[in-house]
């Protein structure tokens, strides 16, 4: 027999691989949130005659708000096809620890949707006249903050997966819960622009990430079990 | 104690137990509110700084802090519903969402009415105001999620999960609101002075209206839960007998 | 293997079934019958542990199912209405993930399972290019990969051609004969070599009695 028994790590890798394969086979999943991020951010300068320095000072907020919306929109599809085609049942009924599988699924999704946002963010910084000392804090904040946003959005997605049209509802559920990440994320840049030390704020963002990593999967699994009946 | 607790989880027992109790609670509430508000709004002396504007605190302060405690109660109910599958707990949680959101709204509106003459603006992004606004959003989310499901079971379980996620998140939201405020160097002008600094003619009516509003919370929750019980148990024999009795008397 | 006691479920104010009690023994083949909306799918999903909205008790090998969840899920293979096949992935990718969730990797077995189910040469074709019947076959290829004792299959014959139906009938019979157990629903008259136990939900309904 060629059958190889897999440990938890190997079977988690299989879930991660599947998530990445799904993303590669429909590239729109990667590109669309990214385009949304760029387009939505560039609306702000067009929406009024903003002083260039004022624009620079609200740039962190603009980038963070649009990143938050882009992450939320990209997460909507996380469980959708698995719910529709029944794969979610197979996951819930497998003898695997769901906590880890759900976690790896969200992080896999973040790799293809959240990480590209981080990469593009400096470009938006240029467009929005972000002062030079703001770039590094912006990137650090986004690296630590977008996975947290993904996990929070995944809770909302899991709660609404059985509902046919969940877009606006998802926003109503997820946006209030995302506010702390937004505040501290944009706060990292603001703090840096004010010339203050940023380590404390970064630690807060990291703490939020740890909290989300530990608790969000529990809520996601519970939400999925409620919806798959 | 546990047995009583367990029995209270039965919709029928909850309904029958509250039947006799609620009218008395309602009367006491009315009395407390009447004393607190008439005294506070009509007879308490004007504040030496704010004149008569301060009188809004007789409603504003209890609703604002009540909104937080109602969320705590809703979270406990949601946990009881998730862990022990107690249906009454879920019905109470549903009532909590409604009254919690209303209290937030009242607190925000009265805060604005107070802010206009005091600060010259209806709204400032003060930490307390911001946090109350976000709390309002969270309540709205819980209600929106519940109403989105067709199935009662799924709706109540989903709302419970979101409530519990919210309870982890709310302290962080409050902290974030305060942190953000200090970052932007806005002073917290809404700082209420130490209560004992005020003369007793001012704070005693506040105690009455405070307890009155607590009573009001419970009266509304109990009445709302009783309606919910009748609605969800409408096919149960005891409800049908009750209806027969009521319509027979009418 | 699986025993059900005092099972009741109501949905939307309607009692689907009540006081349901039966034991699915090793080596038995069960068909759940009933008109549309009689609760067949609900019953199967309750038995699989997906739907928790019921009263009564489910026992696996004498132990309450919810207490031995992992053990029960290891012994269970469930296939719902939806084929659980992702359309953008290939059959090989789909089945690899299924195997990984069961805790093993075995590409040779996947290929032979696909061959067995009439999908020779389709391993690397994205599923959206395949017909509904072929997707169903990808889904059913899991039966050759799972080592589960208890199979719960909801309308497994959907979209299959006549040959596919006969093959599946033979497969469930063989599984029961080998000491496994199968519970399935179908609207098509089953022709199995193995004796069939019928559970008719319409006949059990209180108002019908």
XYZ file of C-alpha atoms in Angstrom:
688
model
C 0.000 0.000 0.000
C 1.140 3.478 -0.805
C -1.030 4.994 1.869
C 0.845 7.488 4.041
C -0.589 8.489 7.367
C -0.586 12.236 7.816
C -0.064 14.109 11.034
C -1.929 17.282 11.856
C 0.748 19.450 10.247
C 0.585 17.633 6.922
C -3.168 17.689 6.815
C -3.143 21.416 7.612
C -0.717 21.876 4.729
C -3.269 20.150 2.496
C -5.927 22.661 3.553
C -3.504 25.522 2.929
C -2.554 24.113 -0.472
C -6.213 23.811 -1.433
C -6.861 27.419 -0.416
C -3.938 28.592 -2.563
C -4.996 26.404 -5.497
C -8.466 27.910 -5.323
C -6.981 31.398 -5.406
C -4.737 30.594 -8.374
C -7.582 29.069 -10.355
C -9.648 32.233 -9.956
C -7.178 35.146 -10.021
C -10.004 37.643 -9.632
C -9.995 36.728 -5.964
C -6.528 38.252 -5.630
C -6.834 41.096 -8.097
C -10.284 42.499 -7.302
C -9.761 43.415 -3.626
C -6.465 44.949 -4.650
C -8.081 47.071 -7.333
C -10.813 48.061 -4.918
C -8.136 49.168 -2.466
C -6.405 51.340 -5.061
C -9.565 52.789 -6.612
C -11.331 53.547 -3.337
C -8.237 55.262 -1.916
C -7.842 57.430 -4.971
C -11.423 58.659 -4.623
C -10.562 60.735 -1.564
C -8.285 63.299 -3.236
C -10.858 63.586 -6.026
C -13.735 64.221 -3.661
C -12.716 67.723 -2.668
C -10.051 70.342 -2.974
C -7.756 69.132 -0.243
C -4.642 70.927 0.784
C -1.704 68.662 -0.018
C -0.513 68.657 3.610
C -4.002 67.928 4.866
C -4.143 65.016 2.435
C -0.844 63.716 3.790
C -2.112 63.921 7.340
C -5.288 61.953 6.606
C -3.495 59.469 4.312
C -3.000 56.856 7.069
C -6.716 56.952 7.830
C -7.683 56.672 4.164
C -5.341 53.749 3.569
C -6.493 51.934 6.692
C -10.198 52.418 6.067
C -9.976 51.227 2.470
C -7.749 48.311 3.506
C -10.354 47.350 6.095
C -13.115 47.443 3.478
C -11.006 45.525 0.957
C -10.228 42.785 3.486
C -13.890 42.518 4.418
C -15.011 42.278 0.797
C -12.361 39.697 -0.025
C -13.365 37.562 2.945
C -16.938 37.258 1.786
C -15.976 34.411 -0.522
C -14.007 32.519 2.132
C -16.645 29.903 2.942
C -19.143 30.675 0.183
C -18.233 28.059 -2.430
C -17.475 25.457 0.244
C -20.914 26.030 1.675
C -22.663 25.905 -1.689
C -20.978 22.740 -2.957
C -21.069 20.876 0.355
C -17.310 20.817 1.026
C -17.956 22.591 4.295
C -19.953 19.574 5.485
C -16.970 17.366 4.754
C -14.726 19.676 6.755
C -17.112 19.831 9.712
C -17.553 16.049 9.707
C -13.894 15.211 9.387
C -12.173 13.872 12.488
C -9.682 16.759 12.249
C -9.330 19.544 14.846
C -11.420 22.236 13.169
C -9.841 25.071 15.129
C -6.567 24.676 13.252
C -8.115 23.975 9.863
C -10.266 27.074 10.037
C -7.299 29.126 11.216
C -5.104 27.918 8.373
C -7.895 28.560 5.890
C -8.233 32.173 7.002
C -4.480 32.686 6.988
C -4.234 31.090 3.541
C -6.873 33.498 2.338
C -4.988 36.370 3.943
C -1.817 35.353 2.091
C -3.530 35.834 -1.259
C -5.807 38.767 -0.408
C -4.384 40.625 2.607
C -0.670 40.444 1.926
C -0.963 42.000 -1.576
C -2.701 44.977 0.059
C 0.318 45.472 2.289
C 2.593 45.355 -0.747
C 0.567 47.953 -2.659
C 0.048 50.285 0.318
C 3.314 52.286 -0.169
C 2.163 53.132 -3.678
C -1.005 54.609 -2.256
C 1.146 56.431 0.269
C 2.822 58.173 -2.664
C -0.496 59.053 -4.269
C -1.796 60.462 -1.001
C 1.324 62.415 -0.102
C 2.160 60.395 2.996
C 5.225 61.932 4.690
C 8.410 59.867 4.390
C 8.615 58.845 8.030
C 5.157 57.263 7.774
C 5.966 54.382 5.386
C 7.678 51.930 7.708
C 5.060 52.318 10.483
C 2.327 51.938 7.865
C 3.795 48.666 6.613
C 4.425 47.245 10.085
C 0.891 48.193 11.108
C -0.665 46.601 8.036
C 1.352 43.389 8.400
C 0.153 43.006 11.983
C -3.327 44.440 11.494
C -4.676 42.919 8.278
C -4.540 39.301 9.563
C -6.589 40.450 12.567
C -9.049 42.119 10.206
C -9.205 38.896 8.154
C -9.990 36.868 11.266
C -12.705 39.296 12.403
C -14.199 39.391 8.916
C -14.098 35.590 8.800
C -16.314 35.474 11.900
C -18.837 37.641 10.068
C -18.568 35.539 6.923
C -19.067 32.348 8.875
C -22.105 33.801 10.654
C -23.756 34.801 7.379
C -22.662 31.978 5.080
C -26.132 30.435 4.900
C -27.754 33.730 3.965
C -28.087 34.305 0.258
C -27.333 38.033 0.104
C -25.086 38.865 2.982
C -22.905 41.720 1.686
C -24.341 44.697 3.560
C -25.176 42.656 6.649
C -21.568 41.480 6.745
C -20.434 45.108 6.802
C -22.853 45.967 9.613
C -21.526 43.072 11.702
C -17.846 43.365 10.955
C -17.100 47.085 10.771
C -17.867 47.977 14.424
C -15.761 45.037 15.616
C -12.862 46.158 13.419
C -12.676 49.668 14.859
C -9.900 48.958 17.413
C -7.615 47.578 14.701
C -8.331 50.641 12.617
C -7.661 52.996 15.522
C -4.367 51.398 16.513
C -3.299 50.715 12.926
C -3.777 54.272 11.747
C -2.526 55.316 15.185
C 0.882 53.746 14.550
C 1.384 56.039 11.564
C -0.046 59.078 13.331
C 2.212 58.496 16.306
C 5.228 58.254 14.027
C 4.239 61.417 12.147
C 4.014 63.225 15.469
C 7.551 62.080 16.201
C 6.562 59.876 19.126
C 7.825 56.319 19.793
C 5.640 53.710 18.092
C 6.702 50.541 19.918
C 3.791 50.692 22.363
C 1.144 50.986 19.661
C 2.750 48.219 17.634
C 2.667 46.034 20.726
C -1.063 46.770 21.048
C -1.642 45.729 17.430
C 0.366 42.569 18.014
C -1.688 41.836 21.126
C -4.886 42.191 19.114
C -3.500 39.753 16.553
C -2.675 37.207 19.258
C -6.141 37.634 20.726
C -7.771 37.162 17.330
C -5.616 34.130 16.543
C -6.670 32.493 19.794
C -10.378 33.319 19.902
C -11.596 33.983 16.373
C -11.311 30.340 15.210
C -13.570 29.273 18.090
C -16.227 31.748 17.006
C -15.798 30.802 13.345
C -16.241 27.080 14.043
C -19.302 27.745 16.203
C -20.756 29.994 13.515
C -20.171 27.421 10.783
C -21.843 24.687 12.807
C -24.890 26.926 13.250
C -25.130 27.627 9.542
C -24.487 24.119 8.241
C -27.550 22.283 9.484
C -30.982 27.726 44.181
C -29.929 25.671 41.169
C -33.321 24.127 40.955
C -34.970 27.527 40.953
C -32.542 28.651 38.310
C -33.296 25.595 36.228
C -37.018 26.123 36.599
C -36.712 29.745 35.562
C -35.270 28.456 32.313
C -38.601 26.892 31.480
C -40.671 29.386 29.492
C -43.865 28.410 31.246
C -42.427 28.850 34.727
C -40.884 32.179 33.780
C -44.192 33.368 32.410
C -46.239 32.263 35.387
C -43.766 33.555 37.917
C -43.581 36.997 36.363
C -47.359 37.344 35.974
C -47.850 38.402 39.553
C -44.522 40.137 39.921
C -44.393 42.454 36.946
C -47.276 44.806 37.873
C -45.601 45.548 41.221
C -42.251 46.115 39.616
C -43.903 48.416 37.089
C -45.584 50.434 39.842
C -42.364 50.776 41.807
C -40.549 51.827 38.656
C -43.155 54.441 37.862
C -42.940 55.810 41.376
C -39.142 56.013 41.352
C -39.039 57.643 37.938
C -41.791 60.086 38.853
C -40.017 61.158 42.037
C -36.607 61.315 40.382
C -37.713 63.204 37.290
C -40.213 65.609 38.850
C -37.774 66.438 41.626
C -34.771 66.554 39.337
C -36.345 68.459 36.481
C -38.649 70.628 38.510
C -37.317 71.298 41.961
C -33.598 70.617 42.200
C -31.599 73.859 42.307
C -29.887 75.001 39.094
C -26.170 74.279 38.777
C -23.891 77.226 39.464
C -22.004 76.632 36.211
C -24.421 75.063 33.785
C -27.693 76.505 34.971
C -30.614 74.309 34.005
C -28.826 72.448 31.227
C -27.400 69.934 33.631
C -30.855 68.495 34.305
C -30.502 66.230 31.282
C -28.107 64.104 33.350
C -31.108 62.659 35.184
C -31.785 60.742 31.991
C -28.462 60.872 30.201
C -26.183 59.343 32.808
C -28.369 56.350 33.746
C -29.114 55.490 30.102
C -25.472 55.761 29.092
C -24.199 53.479 31.837
C -27.310 51.281 31.586
C -26.507 50.582 27.940
C -23.212 48.993 28.975
C -24.703 46.888 31.747
C -27.470 45.700 29.458
C -24.787 44.424 27.089
C -23.176 42.551 29.966
C -26.509 40.967 30.805
C -27.093 40.098 27.160
C -23.682 38.418 27.023
C -24.415 36.326 30.121
C -27.739 35.285 28.580
C -26.047 34.438 25.282
C -23.503 32.279 27.116
C -26.254 30.478 29.020
C -28.078 29.885 25.776
C -24.972 28.524 24.046
C -23.828 26.340 26.942
C -27.065 24.994 28.428
C -29.409 25.679 25.529
C -31.786 27.629 27.791
C -34.428 29.126 25.530
C -35.629 31.789 27.972
C -32.062 33.081 28.180
C -32.127 33.681 24.454
C -35.456 35.462 24.643
C -34.086 37.733 27.369
C -30.998 38.351 25.222
C -33.238 39.367 22.342
C -35.023 41.888 24.563
C -31.673 43.142 25.847
C -30.528 43.977 22.320
C -33.596 46.062 21.683
C -33.552 47.991 24.940
C -29.759 48.308 24.899
C -29.829 49.905 21.477
C -32.647 52.210 22.600
C -30.703 53.260 25.698
C -27.653 54.002 23.539
C -29.809 56.091 21.239
C -31.362 57.992 24.144
C -27.946 58.562 25.698
C -26.557 59.873 22.404
C -29.513 62.161 21.730
C -29.663 63.563 25.263
C -25.881 63.947 25.151
C -26.234 66.018 21.999
C -28.914 68.212 23.576
C -26.645 68.731 26.535
C -23.618 69.365 24.343
C -25.136 72.123 22.243
C -25.566 74.696 25.034
C -22.548 73.439 27.003
C -19.898 73.045 24.311
C -21.643 74.880 21.480
C -21.868 71.737 19.343
C -24.133 68.698 19.171
C -21.316 66.273 18.708
C -17.669 66.019 19.575
C -15.494 62.970 19.084
C -15.056 62.534 22.783
C -14.012 59.085 24.028
C -17.266 58.423 25.884
C -19.440 59.564 22.999
C -17.421 57.569 20.489
C -17.537 54.427 22.584
C -21.286 54.772 23.103
C -21.773 55.247 19.378
C -19.788 52.082 18.629
C -21.729 50.192 21.298
C -24.865 51.287 19.469
C -23.419 49.890 16.219
C -22.682 46.568 17.904
C -26.253 46.331 19.220
C -27.545 47.097 15.732
C -25.332 44.348 14.307
C -26.693 41.775 16.757
C -30.273 42.734 15.916
C -29.590 42.766 12.173
C -28.018 39.316 12.302
C -30.902 37.877 14.281
C -33.502 39.226 11.895
C -31.644 37.925 8.826
C -32.322 34.257 9.550
C -35.564 32.448 8.769
C -34.931 29.713 11.282
C -35.467 30.736 14.899
C -32.810 28.298 16.149
C -30.127 29.483 13.760
C -31.021 33.119 14.430
C -30.699 32.790 18.176
C -27.469 30.781 18.062
C -25.880 33.173 15.571
C -26.904 36.194 17.625
C -25.418 34.527 20.718
C -22.079 33.936 19.004
C -21.925 37.539 17.803
C -22.868 38.815 21.269
C -20.013 36.846 22.806
C -17.563 38.039 20.158
C -18.735 41.550 20.988
C -18.116 41.084 24.693
C -14.468 40.226 24.026
C -14.265 43.209 21.713
C -16.044 45.893 23.754
C -13.360 46.514 26.387
C -10.894 46.870 23.529
C -13.216 49.274 21.754
C -13.511 51.390 24.905
C -9.784 51.331 25.408
C -9.214 52.209 21.756
C -11.635 55.117 21.998
C -9.799 56.569 25.001
C -6.380 55.904 23.526
C -7.359 57.533 20.249
C -8.659 60.516 22.167
C -5.422 61.119 23.996
C -3.454 60.669 20.781
C -5.395 63.522 19.260
C -5.172 65.555 22.433
C -8.827 66.184 22.802
C -9.588 66.791 26.415
C -12.398 64.730 27.831
C -14.710 67.635 28.513
C -17.555 65.395 29.475
C -15.783 64.535 32.706
C -18.562 64.395 35.255
C -17.538 65.897 38.532
C -17.368 63.822 41.638
C -20.978 63.195 42.619
C -20.413 64.074 46.264
C -19.217 67.529 45.190
C -22.798 68.273 44.252
C -25.335 69.218 46.905
C -27.701 66.411 47.965
C -30.669 68.206 46.362
C -28.986 67.451 43.041
C -27.762 63.921 43.514
C -30.630 62.399 45.490
C -33.096 62.806 42.597
C -30.402 61.261 40.378
C -30.418 58.177 42.607
C -34.199 57.935 42.243
C -34.126 58.295 38.481
C -31.196 55.880 38.284
C -33.042 53.158 40.163
C -36.168 54.012 38.213
C -34.379 53.398 34.935
C -32.954 50.123 36.247
C -36.516 49.137 37.089
C -37.603 50.232 33.641
C -34.956 48.019 32.046
C -36.266 44.997 33.900
C -39.912 45.805 33.288
C -39.350 46.134 29.552
C -37.177 43.032 29.374
C -39.698 40.949 31.297
C -42.663 42.184 29.271
C -40.812 41.688 26.018
C -39.698 38.216 27.063
C -43.253 37.302 28.044
C -44.456 38.286 24.580
C -41.659 36.297 23.032
C -42.602 33.272 25.156
C -46.214 33.442 24.022
C -45.106 33.832 20.417
C -42.645 30.962 20.407
C -44.743 28.625 22.536
C -48.028 29.467 20.865
C -48.709 25.845 20.053
C -48.062 24.634 23.583
C -51.137 23.569 25.458
C -50.670 25.939 28.398
C -50.496 28.947 26.096
C -53.614 27.914 24.253
C -55.468 27.448 27.532
C -54.260 30.844 28.649
C -55.518 32.440 25.469
C -58.861 30.673 25.841
C -59.113 31.994 29.382
C -58.200 35.553 28.412
C -60.526 35.698 25.444
C -63.232 34.039 27.529
C -62.957 36.794 30.128
C -62.960 39.568 27.571
C -23.708 0.271 15.613
C -25.906 3.354 15.575
C -28.969 3.401 17.754
C -31.599 6.072 17.934
C -33.980 6.509 20.840
C -36.957 8.764 21.220
C -35.858 11.028 18.386
C -38.106 13.958 17.592
C -37.667 16.943 15.380
C -39.908 19.773 14.414
C -39.253 22.401 11.860
C -41.251 25.543 11.209
C -43.962 24.476 13.634
C -44.381 21.119 11.977
C -43.507 17.842 13.622
C -41.307 16.027 11.113
C -41.046 12.942 13.244
C -41.452 12.007 16.877
C -40.643 8.980 19.017
C -38.375 7.626 16.355
C -36.405 4.628 17.589
C -34.329 2.167 15.611
C -30.954 0.491 15.594
C -28.752 0.290 12.573
C -26.817 -2.930 13.022
C -23.574 -3.862 11.292
C -24.320 -5.510 7.963
C -27.596 -3.699 7.369
C -28.765 -1.524 4.546
C -31.397 1.096 5.323
C -33.516 3.165 3.044
C -35.324 6.173 4.475
C -38.512 6.819 2.533
C -41.018 9.608 2.561
C -42.654 12.246 0.405
C -40.912 15.523 -0.370
C -40.595 17.554 2.792
C -41.128 14.569 5.061
C -37.812 15.125 6.801
C -35.545 12.544 5.153
C -32.689 14.962 4.689
C -33.188 16.402 8.157
C -33.072 12.920 9.674
C -29.886 12.032 7.812
C -28.229 15.290 8.850
C -29.237 14.704 12.459
C -27.750 11.207 12.313
C -24.550 12.605 10.818
C -24.288 15.131 13.639
C -24.663 18.203 11.416
C -28.071 19.216 12.679
C -28.355 19.596 16.417
C -31.925 20.841 16.474
C -33.647 17.721 17.809
C -34.577 15.984 20.995
C -33.749 12.393 21.766
C -30.613 10.337 21.912
C -28.132 9.058 19.370
C -25.698 6.352 20.407
C -22.678 5.057 18.574
C -21.495 1.625 19.768
C -23.426 2.173 22.986
C -21.971 5.606 23.711
C -23.691 8.958 23.218
C -22.577 10.315 19.833
C -21.843 13.851 20.957
C -19.526 12.496 23.666
C -17.484 10.403 21.261
C -17.607 12.874 18.414
C -14.153 12.253 16.939
C -14.527 8.502 17.160
C -17.947 8.722 15.555
C -16.737 10.999 12.787
C -13.906 8.609 12.033
C -16.437 5.824 11.560
C -18.831 7.940 9.508
C -18.951 8.836 5.859
C -21.637 11.370 4.985
C -22.607 12.621 1.574
C -25.276 15.277 1.332
C -27.354 16.635 -1.542
C -24.475 18.758 -2.762
C -21.653 16.676 -4.217
C -18.943 18.335 -2.051
C -16.832 18.771 -5.144
C -15.201 22.116 -5.777
C -15.773 23.001 -9.402
C -12.623 24.997 -9.960
C -10.367 22.220 -8.663
C -9.562 18.936 -10.382
C -10.843 15.564 -9.120
C -7.332 14.766 -7.917
C -7.110 18.019 -5.918
C -10.588 17.495 -4.502
C -9.900 13.948 -3.398
C -6.449 14.741 -2.033
C -8.024 17.219 0.357
C -10.662 14.660 1.324
C -7.930 12.109 2.092
C -5.922 14.663 4.052
C -8.988 15.399 6.188
C -9.232 11.675 6.894
C -5.576 11.768 7.863
C -3.795 10.085 4.992
C -2.265 10.733 1.570
C -2.454 8.140 -1.188
C -2.402 9.315 -4.809
C -2.337 5.758 -6.167
C -5.560 4.975 -4.336
C -7.148 8.182 -5.655
C -6.270 7.253 -9.230
C -7.617 3.753 -8.859
C -10.773 5.096 -7.186
C -11.315 7.443 -10.135
C -10.759 4.571 -12.567
C -13.204 2.439 -10.639
C -15.840 5.146 -10.943
C -15.465 5.522 -14.685
C -13.290 8.620 -14.622
C -10.105 7.255 -16.129
C -8.134 10.138 -17.612
C -10.123 12.829 -15.805
C -7.890 13.201 -12.764
C -6.467 16.558 -13.855
C -9.465 18.093 -15.623
C -11.115 20.940 -13.661
C -14.490 19.755 -12.439
C -16.428 22.622 -14.005
C -15.661 21.051 -17.390
C -17.390 17.840 -16.342
C -21.064 16.910 -16.470
C -23.233 16.738 -13.362
C -23.093 12.956 -13.500
C -19.318 12.957 -13.674
C -19.100 15.361 -10.739
C -21.325 12.992 -8.808
C -18.913 10.207 -9.668
C -15.990 12.262 -8.331
C -17.987 12.668 -5.188
C -18.764 8.956 -4.960
C -15.139 8.001 -5.606
C -14.719 8.872 -1.938
C -16.543 5.644 -1.107
C -13.493 3.763 -2.385
C -11.163 5.872 -0.269
C -12.920 6.032 3.055
C -12.497 3.375 5.677
C -15.669 4.462 7.458
C -18.008 1.747 8.674
C -21.210 3.748 8.503
C -22.241 5.417 5.287
C -24.998 8.000 5.289
C -25.886 8.988 1.741
C -28.530 11.564 0.874
C -29.865 11.014 -2.652
C -26.600 9.507 -3.897
C -28.143 8.396 -7.197
C -28.851 11.942 -8.386
C -27.529 12.623 -11.896
C -26.044 9.131 -12.317
C -26.625 7.182 -15.521
C -28.031 3.658 -15.488
C -24.624 2.005 -15.271
C -23.629 4.341 -12.455
C -26.816 3.520 -10.553
C -26.214 -0.231 -10.872
C -22.607 0.159 -9.767
C -23.603 2.183 -6.729
C -26.302 -0.349 -5.809
C -23.684 -3.070 -5.971
C -21.258 -0.983 -3.950
C -23.596 -0.295 -1.047
C -24.626 -3.980 -1.027
C -21.011 -5.069 -0.853
C -20.335 -2.610 1.957
C -23.244 -3.944 3.998
C -22.320 -7.536 3.238
C -18.786 -6.842 4.452
C -20.112 -5.798 7.868
C -20.578 -2.102 7.252
C -23.855 -0.235 7.419
C -25.541 2.087 4.953
C -28.394 4.549 5.430
C -29.585 6.227 2.271
C -32.464 8.078 0.713
C -33.569 7.783 -2.866
C -36.685 8.204 -4.941
C -35.695 5.478 -7.309
C -36.636 1.831 -6.674
C -33.559 0.196 -5.217
C -32.400 -3.120 -6.592
C -29.920 -4.469 -4.156
C -28.616 -7.945 -3.581
C -28.449 -7.220 0.124
C -31.683 -7.263 2.166
C -33.087 -3.766 2.574
C -34.678 -2.280 5.692
C -37.145 0.470 4.920
C -37.905 3.319 7.277
C -40.964 5.132 6.019
C -41.336 8.540 7.613
C -44.801 9.081 6.113
C -46.152 5.964 7.806
C -44.596 6.957 11.139
C -46.049 10.412 11.303
C -48.477 10.805 14.224
C -51.376 12.155 12.196
C -50.997 9.332 9.645
C -51.401 6.717 12.361
